[in-house]
Structure formats: structure tokens, C-alpha cells
Amino acid sequence: MIPAPVPRLAVIVVAAGSGTRLNGGAPKAFVGLDEHTILRHALRGVFAAPRAQVVIVVPQGYEGAALTDAREVAGDRLDLVSVVAGGTTRQSSVAAGVAALWADVDTVLVHDAARALTPPAVFARVVAALDGGAEAVIPAVPVVDTIKRVDAAGAIVAAVDRSELAAAQTPQGFRRDVLQEAVRAADAEHTDDAALVAAAGHTVITVAGDEASFKITTGPDLERARALIADVEPRAERHAELARSPRVGIGTDVHAFGGDGVLWLAGLEWPGEPALSGHSDGDAVAHAIVDALLAAAGLGDIGTHFGTDRPEFAGAHAEAFLAHTRNLLGEAGWRIGNVSVQVQANRPRFAGRRAEAERALSAALGGAPVTVSATTTDGLGFTGRAEGVAAFATALVVPA
């Protein structure tokens, strides 16, 4: 196996904060959101983002716990992970992360573990801006609240024009040489890495952030994150469960009279009736059933599997279409529950052959129950003018 190339991108995950304001009984990144820590949730986003070296900066003594979190979510990227102890300030922790970068890395993202729900798309936008030539990039969201400037006594001094404001988020991205030099030259503490780089004289641009990328700092922030996790994860589980629950599909088909030979409809030959035109035998009933079954199983439609580019189905009858459809469903893990189909046409008359049609269609579907009903349209439309036949089918499929 050819080894993957060493990535030129790195993500420094800053998880060394004490979490004093959170008061969670552990350093902030190691407080639980649910059964997993804030750090583990943050790493899920990191490993879903573009492939990168990942340096996790943690408080002294938490290296093992961080590595355990990484093992649970890194998948085949675990060999890209390293864990280092941070410093007493955020800036010194970032410096520790920078010191652990591999030689081939030329682009660095710095991400706060406290922004545990940051979507992978935010990482991708920052990386794209750096690839486009930017020296420094941060994700940001508009400030929507009305902002006031107040004095020491709490009195309002002036309103602030929020059109000029944006709330900075992470990951913040930098060319490695730019970040490294800014860290080396720092002579003051800055609240984030963008401020550090801007103080060194570099231009920092913004890309769109995400409301989900809020920072977990206080107890209410933690409860907000927990509520979001509790909402999102059960919805994902429900979606997966529903994906394998019984499913219903509908299908319709119409064919005009005017074909060659004899009429075939609902899997039966109708001597003396005008034939329907079509690539196959024009059996609108069988074709509507095929569409309903494929739709229920999420397998496309009749054109996907029986198009005019499939010469083996030219002139084929219902048995061939329905048997092939049943096989397609079986391969996808579904079996047919039942099918109901209604025919709309002035002719042929179904009353005397309904049971025969149901038996023929059911046999072609491996014994699945099929019911057939028929009606006219009281002279309305093309079926009322005896120009053709329409069929409408509903199908239930269940996990095999």
C-alpha cells in the first residue's frame, strides 16, 4: 500500500484552558457535553475537515485523556495526532502547538476546543481562503445585537455602528511563517491569534462563520450546547431508523392506443383490443407498479433501469419488468409488502378479469399481494375519449 503523503496543513486544537467560568469540575475541554467531552466533540469536526496534522494542546497531566478522545474519533488519521502540554496563557499554549508542527506543514489552523460544534464546512472555507493566497483568515459572523458603549458607572456613552462589527470565531488560519514569526515577536498578550498576527503588521481577512460555532465559556453556554447535541443526535438516529422502516412509493404511467399487435395490460393479453404503444408492450399497469416499487426503495424510476438503451426489454411483458424490479429491491435489502394499482380507462373492461390480473401480477412479484381496481373518467380527458390508458400504483416495501 502506498503511504499517504505528509499533510501540509496542520490544526492546533487549543484545549488547555482551566474553565474557571464554566465551573465544570475539570479543565473546560474535559467537561462532558453528553457521555463525551467537549474536546471529543470538537475533534469530530476537526477529523471531518480536510486532512491535517492535528496537535492537541492540553493542561499538564491530561495528555492521556486527550489521546483517548482522539482515538475514538480519528479513524485512520490517528497517526496524524500528537498531544502536547500547554502553558499558563492561551498565547503560550499556541506557541507550544506551533513548536510541535512537522517540517512539511506550511499552513496552520488554530482552533478552540471550546467551539466544539464548529461544522467542517467552516474549516474548509478557511483553508480555501488560505489556498487562494491570504496570509491570515478568520471565520466571523455578523453582530446582530444592538451594541452600546458605556462608561465605568454603566451609563451609555454612545451607540456603536454594528455594520462595522463582526464576531470572530475559530479555526483561525495562517501561513505558517506568518504565525510563527508573530508568536516569536509577541511582546503582549492578545485575545486571539488574529490579533497577534495583525499586531505584527499582517492583513487578516474574514470568511463566513457559523452560528453553531459559539464558544462554550459559561454554564448557560454549556446548556445550550447540550441542548443542541440532544436535538441533533436523536434526529440522526431517527433518520437512520426511518431509513430502514417500511416505506411507501407511488408510480404512474400512461400509454396511448396505437401500438402493433394485441393489447397487453396488467400482465394479461386482451384479444380483440387495440394495442398500446411503447418501447415494450405498453403495459401501463405494470410500469406504474415498477415506478412505485423503485420509488419506495429509493432506487430511481423506470427510466433508470428499463430505458430505451436496454434492448432486452423491447417488447417485454409485465413478468420481465416486475421480476427484474423484485430482484433490484432484494439486492438493496427490501422485500415487497403489497401493491395497489388503479386503472383509468374506458377499455378494456376489468370486472371479469380483475382476479386473474391480480394473480398474474402477484406471481411476477414473487407472491406479494397485489390489488387492482378500475374506473372510468366519465368521458373526461384522453382516457375518457378512449385514446389511451392511465394507471396509478402505490407500493409498500419493508426491510428484508
XYZ file of C-alpha atoms in Angstrom:
400
model
C 0.000 0.000 0.000
C 1.312 3.461 -0.920
C 1.601 5.638 2.227
C -0.437 8.845 2.286
C 1.635 12.000 1.759
C 2.561 14.046 4.810
C -0.050 16.801 5.046
C 0.990 20.405 4.501
C -1.911 21.545 6.694
C -1.994 21.377 10.491
C -4.685 22.074 13.048
C -3.654 23.158 16.533
C -6.547 22.379 18.880
C -6.215 24.607 21.941
C -7.678 22.674 24.876
C -5.512 23.892 27.762
C -7.959 26.351 29.367
C -8.834 25.944 33.036
C -12.546 26.598 32.548
C -12.871 28.693 35.720
C -16.019 30.470 34.492
C -17.563 27.183 33.404
C -17.078 25.639 36.864
C -17.434 22.146 35.423
C -15.155 20.341 37.859
C -12.394 19.764 35.284
C -10.448 21.760 32.689
C -13.007 23.073 30.222
C -12.190 20.746 27.312
C -12.650 17.703 29.563
C -16.105 18.618 30.823
C -18.820 16.363 29.420
C -21.324 17.592 26.865
C -23.134 14.272 26.974
C -21.310 10.997 27.547
C -18.403 12.568 25.664
C -16.196 15.541 26.462
C -16.178 18.954 24.860
C -12.799 18.018 23.358
C -14.108 14.839 21.783
C -16.953 16.734 20.123
C -14.503 19.348 18.862
C -12.273 16.646 17.412
C -15.177 15.171 15.465
C -15.309 18.399 13.463
C -11.541 18.516 13.085
C -11.319 14.987 11.671
C -14.250 15.592 9.330
C -12.385 18.596 7.895
C -9.541 18.450 5.336
C -6.750 16.002 6.202
C -4.181 17.610 8.508
C -1.626 17.062 11.224
C -3.532 17.547 14.486
C -1.749 18.931 17.539
C -3.864 18.904 20.707
C -2.641 21.268 23.433
C -3.888 20.316 26.904
C -3.163 21.038 30.566
C -0.226 19.183 32.071
C -1.394 15.723 33.131
C -4.288 15.453 30.652
C -2.270 14.149 27.720
C -3.556 10.578 28.133
C -7.189 11.637 28.341
C -6.793 13.730 25.197
C -5.236 10.849 23.314
C -8.144 8.605 24.355
C -10.626 11.139 22.947
C -8.614 11.334 19.732
C -8.505 7.545 19.334
C -12.302 7.402 19.487
C -12.860 9.777 16.569
C -9.674 9.902 14.471
C -10.308 6.749 12.455
C -7.440 6.206 10.020
C -5.948 9.606 10.915
C -4.687 8.664 14.391
C -1.095 8.667 13.149
C -1.530 12.380 12.411
C -2.241 13.196 16.069
C 0.126 14.441 18.735
C -0.658 15.789 22.205
C 1.438 18.393 23.996
C 1.160 20.242 27.298
C 0.156 23.887 27.109
C 1.252 26.938 29.024
C -0.311 29.266 31.555
C -1.804 31.538 28.879
C -3.576 30.893 25.600
C -0.721 32.508 23.697
C 1.878 30.251 25.317
C -0.294 27.220 24.572
C -0.463 28.193 20.898
C 3.315 28.589 20.933
C 3.607 25.037 22.284
C 1.427 23.815 19.440
C 3.482 25.686 16.842
C 6.644 24.118 18.227
C 5.193 20.651 17.572
C 4.439 21.220 13.873
C 6.041 18.921 11.327
C 8.590 20.376 8.958
C 6.397 19.915 5.864
C 3.498 21.938 7.256
C 3.087 25.340 5.603
C -0.490 26.219 6.607
C -1.827 26.242 10.178
C -5.304 26.448 11.657
C -5.699 27.305 15.341
C -8.992 26.079 16.770
C -10.518 26.457 20.215
C -11.777 23.148 21.591
C -14.421 25.233 23.372
C -16.036 25.798 19.952
C -16.979 22.143 19.999
C -19.808 22.226 17.447
C -17.999 24.025 14.621
C -19.114 22.433 11.312
C -16.432 21.013 8.987
C -17.561 23.480 6.296
C -16.087 26.335 8.341
C -12.678 24.633 8.302
C -12.999 24.164 4.548
C -13.788 27.852 3.964
C -10.750 28.969 5.956
C -8.474 26.535 4.107
C -9.850 27.657 0.741
C -9.090 31.304 1.547
C -5.515 30.412 2.525
C -5.117 28.380 -0.643
C -6.315 31.464 -2.504
C -3.351 33.481 -1.242
C -4.468 35.018 2.056
C -1.878 35.279 4.840
C -4.394 35.149 7.665
C -8.091 34.215 7.724
C -10.737 34.047 10.421
C -14.370 32.922 10.295
C -16.770 35.570 11.547
C -20.496 36.105 11.952
C -22.376 39.418 11.913
C -23.194 41.078 15.229
C -26.989 41.136 15.435
C -27.495 42.720 18.859
C -27.565 46.479 19.365
C -24.208 47.424 20.905
C -23.719 50.338 23.320
C -20.531 51.921 24.614
C -20.825 52.519 28.377
C -18.656 54.263 30.974
C -17.320 52.895 34.246
C -20.601 53.715 36.004
C -22.628 51.800 33.422
C -24.090 54.849 31.738
C -24.475 54.713 27.956
C -21.935 56.895 26.204
C -22.852 56.140 22.588
C -24.311 53.567 20.245
C -21.855 51.512 18.180
C -22.474 51.012 14.464
C -22.839 47.240 14.286
C -22.434 47.258 10.493
C -18.710 47.612 11.183
C -18.626 44.757 13.692
C -18.196 41.014 13.339
C -17.843 38.282 15.956
C -14.621 36.334 15.450
C -14.637 32.540 15.636
C -12.192 29.688 15.049
C -10.483 27.933 13.355
C -8.256 30.871 12.504
C -5.887 30.113 9.639
C -2.411 31.384 8.863
C 0.572 30.819 6.686
C 2.986 29.016 8.960
C 5.772 31.552 8.594
C 3.387 34.410 9.414
C 2.071 32.761 12.593
C 5.477 31.553 13.686
C 7.064 34.978 13.366
C 4.125 36.659 15.146
C 4.386 34.208 18.061
C 8.144 34.738 18.260
C 7.863 38.531 18.196
C 4.908 38.895 20.586
C 5.509 41.409 23.373
C 1.934 41.489 24.721
C -0.944 39.095 25.311
C -3.705 39.087 22.700
C -7.220 37.663 22.937
C -6.873 35.611 19.778
C -4.314 34.647 17.174
C -5.687 37.017 14.555
C -4.994 39.956 16.863
C -1.463 38.639 17.406
C -0.850 38.392 13.656
C -2.477 41.771 12.954
C -0.217 43.358 15.584
C 2.739 42.010 13.595
C 1.549 44.025 10.584
C -0.315 41.420 8.558
C -3.753 41.735 6.944
C -6.400 39.403 8.307
C -9.453 38.662 6.158
C -12.757 37.040 7.100
C -14.881 34.219 5.719
C -18.364 33.209 6.798
C -18.534 31.564 10.202
C -21.441 29.599 11.618
C -23.856 30.196 14.491
C -23.119 26.675 15.737
C -19.512 27.657 16.320
C -20.202 29.539 19.545
C -17.697 29.328 22.382
C -18.595 27.329 25.480
C -17.462 29.612 28.281
C -20.206 29.742 30.915
C -22.802 27.396 32.335
C -25.552 28.694 30.018
C -23.240 28.119 27.030
C -22.764 24.530 28.164
C -26.507 24.004 28.493
C -27.057 25.490 25.023
C -24.511 23.070 23.545
C -26.061 20.140 25.397
C -29.495 21.065 24.079
C -28.181 21.184 20.520
C -26.477 17.804 20.895
C -29.627 16.302 22.400
C -31.644 17.585 19.436
C -29.250 16.693 16.613
C -28.157 13.197 17.622
C -31.638 11.718 18.198
C -32.745 13.220 14.872
C -29.834 11.480 13.171
C -30.720 8.226 14.902
C -34.372 8.616 13.936
C -33.371 9.279 10.347
C -31.290 6.090 10.263
C -34.153 4.155 11.852
C -36.691 5.559 9.415
C -34.401 4.727 6.521
C -34.939 1.049 7.334
C -38.603 1.301 8.302
C -41.430 0.324 5.933
C -41.568 2.773 3.049
C -44.244 3.755 0.548
C -43.853 4.795 -3.083
C -46.228 5.909 -5.803
C -45.991 5.437 -9.541
C -47.981 6.484 -12.592
C -47.857 5.588 -16.254
C -49.845 6.400 -19.374
C -49.797 4.879 -22.838
C -51.794 5.739 -25.937
C -53.550 3.227 -28.092
C -51.913 2.721 -31.469
C -49.267 0.060 -30.984
C -48.730 -3.022 -33.078
C -50.248 -6.402 -32.267
C -52.522 -7.215 -29.365
C -53.152 -5.355 -26.092
C -51.170 -6.402 -23.003
C -52.320 -4.818 -19.739
C -51.905 -5.833 -16.083
C -49.828 -8.797 -17.216
C -52.657 -10.217 -19.340
C -53.242 -10.497 -23.071
C -56.534 -8.919 -24.231
C -57.502 -10.397 -27.610
C -59.542 -8.095 -29.842
C -58.481 -4.920 -28.001
C -56.246 -2.283 -29.633
C -52.602 -2.423 -28.514
C -50.876 0.309 -26.529
C -47.772 1.942 -27.985
C -44.448 1.863 -26.149
C -40.841 0.636 -26.092
C -42.042 -2.615 -24.514
C -45.616 -3.815 -24.662
C -47.012 -0.538 -23.268
C -48.420 -2.200 -20.132
C -49.217 0.956 -18.124
C -50.306 -1.056 -15.077
C -47.035 -2.994 -14.781
C -44.994 0.125 -15.457
C -46.800 2.125 -12.762
C -46.119 -0.707 -10.299
C -42.414 -0.694 -11.232
C -42.181 3.063 -10.601
C -43.977 2.757 -7.256
C -41.671 -0.027 -6.044
C -38.491 1.728 -7.171
C -39.643 4.989 -5.573
C -40.395 3.279 -2.257
C -36.944 1.677 -2.177
C -35.167 4.853 -3.288
C -33.837 3.187 -6.425
C -34.761 5.764 -9.048
C -37.501 5.183 -11.584
C -38.399 3.011 -14.554
C -36.251 5.067 -16.903
C -33.215 4.397 -14.721
C -33.425 0.640 -15.168
C -35.575 -0.003 -18.259
C -34.699 2.834 -20.643
C -34.680 2.619 -24.430
C -30.974 1.820 -24.176
C -31.929 -1.610 -22.777
C -32.854 -3.611 -25.918
C -33.582 -6.731 -23.873
C -36.765 -5.055 -22.625
C -38.042 -4.059 -26.074
C -41.412 -5.762 -26.410
C -41.104 -7.346 -22.951
C -44.203 -8.102 -20.911
C -45.074 -7.384 -17.272
C -43.442 -10.559 -15.951
C -39.978 -9.441 -17.123
C -40.344 -5.915 -15.717
C -41.743 -6.956 -12.366
C -39.366 -9.864 -11.781
C -36.355 -7.652 -12.526
C -37.693 -4.952 -10.200
C -38.196 -7.505 -7.427
C -34.555 -8.587 -7.845
C -33.361 -4.969 -7.672
C -35.238 -4.482 -4.412
C -33.862 -7.700 -2.965
C -30.295 -6.674 -3.759
C -30.922 -3.361 -1.960
C -32.270 -5.115 1.155
C -36.007 -4.667 0.595
C -38.947 -7.001 0.085
C -42.374 -6.118 -1.254
C -45.147 -5.690 1.308
C -48.081 -5.108 -1.017
C -49.120 -3.188 -4.122
C -52.368 -1.451 -5.031
C -52.981 -0.177 -8.557
C -55.885 1.658 -10.175
C -56.529 1.614 -13.925
C -58.277 4.561 -15.562
C -59.627 3.644 -18.999
C -62.841 3.158 -20.947
C -61.492 -0.117 -22.252
C -60.760 -2.926 -21.703
C -63.347 -3.871 -19.072
C -61.591 -5.220 -15.979
C -64.519 -6.531 -13.947
C -64.422 -10.031 -15.372
C -60.617 -10.420 -15.236
C -59.649 -8.496 -12.089
C -58.792 -11.580 -10.034
C -56.833 -13.057 -12.958
C -54.823 -9.829 -13.287
C -54.084 -9.768 -9.564
C -52.811 -13.365 -9.686
C -50.566 -12.670 -12.677
C -49.062 -9.524 -11.160
C -48.591 -11.177 -7.767
C -46.831 -14.173 -9.334
C -44.425 -11.872 -11.171
C -43.643 -10.171 -7.841
C -42.828 -13.421 -6.081
C -46.193 -13.805 -4.412
C -46.526 -10.305 -2.954
C -50.191 -9.243 -2.547
C -51.490 -7.097 -5.424
C -54.923 -5.492 -5.689
C -56.312 -3.995 -8.890
C -59.191 -1.570 -9.259
C -60.522 0.097 -12.372
C -62.552 3.171 -13.156
C -63.545 5.455 -15.994
C -63.367 9.240 -16.071
C -66.931 9.878 -17.250
C -65.774 10.866 -20.691
C -63.211 13.381 -19.438
C -59.627 13.582 -20.665
C -57.723 11.324 -23.015
C -58.859 8.177 -21.186
C -62.463 9.347 -21.404
C -62.023 9.788 -25.138
C -60.660 6.212 -25.325
C -57.285 7.481 -26.567
C -55.242 5.529 -24.047
C -54.832 4.078 -20.551
C -53.568 5.604 -17.292
C -52.506 3.665 -14.192
C -51.692 4.791 -10.660
C -49.898 2.482 -8.224
C -48.969 2.576 -4.543
C -46.402 0.161 -3.154
C -45.204 -0.726 0.343
C -41.712 -2.133 0.830
C -40.222 -3.415 4.089
C -36.674 -4.309 5.143
C -35.774 -7.802 4.008
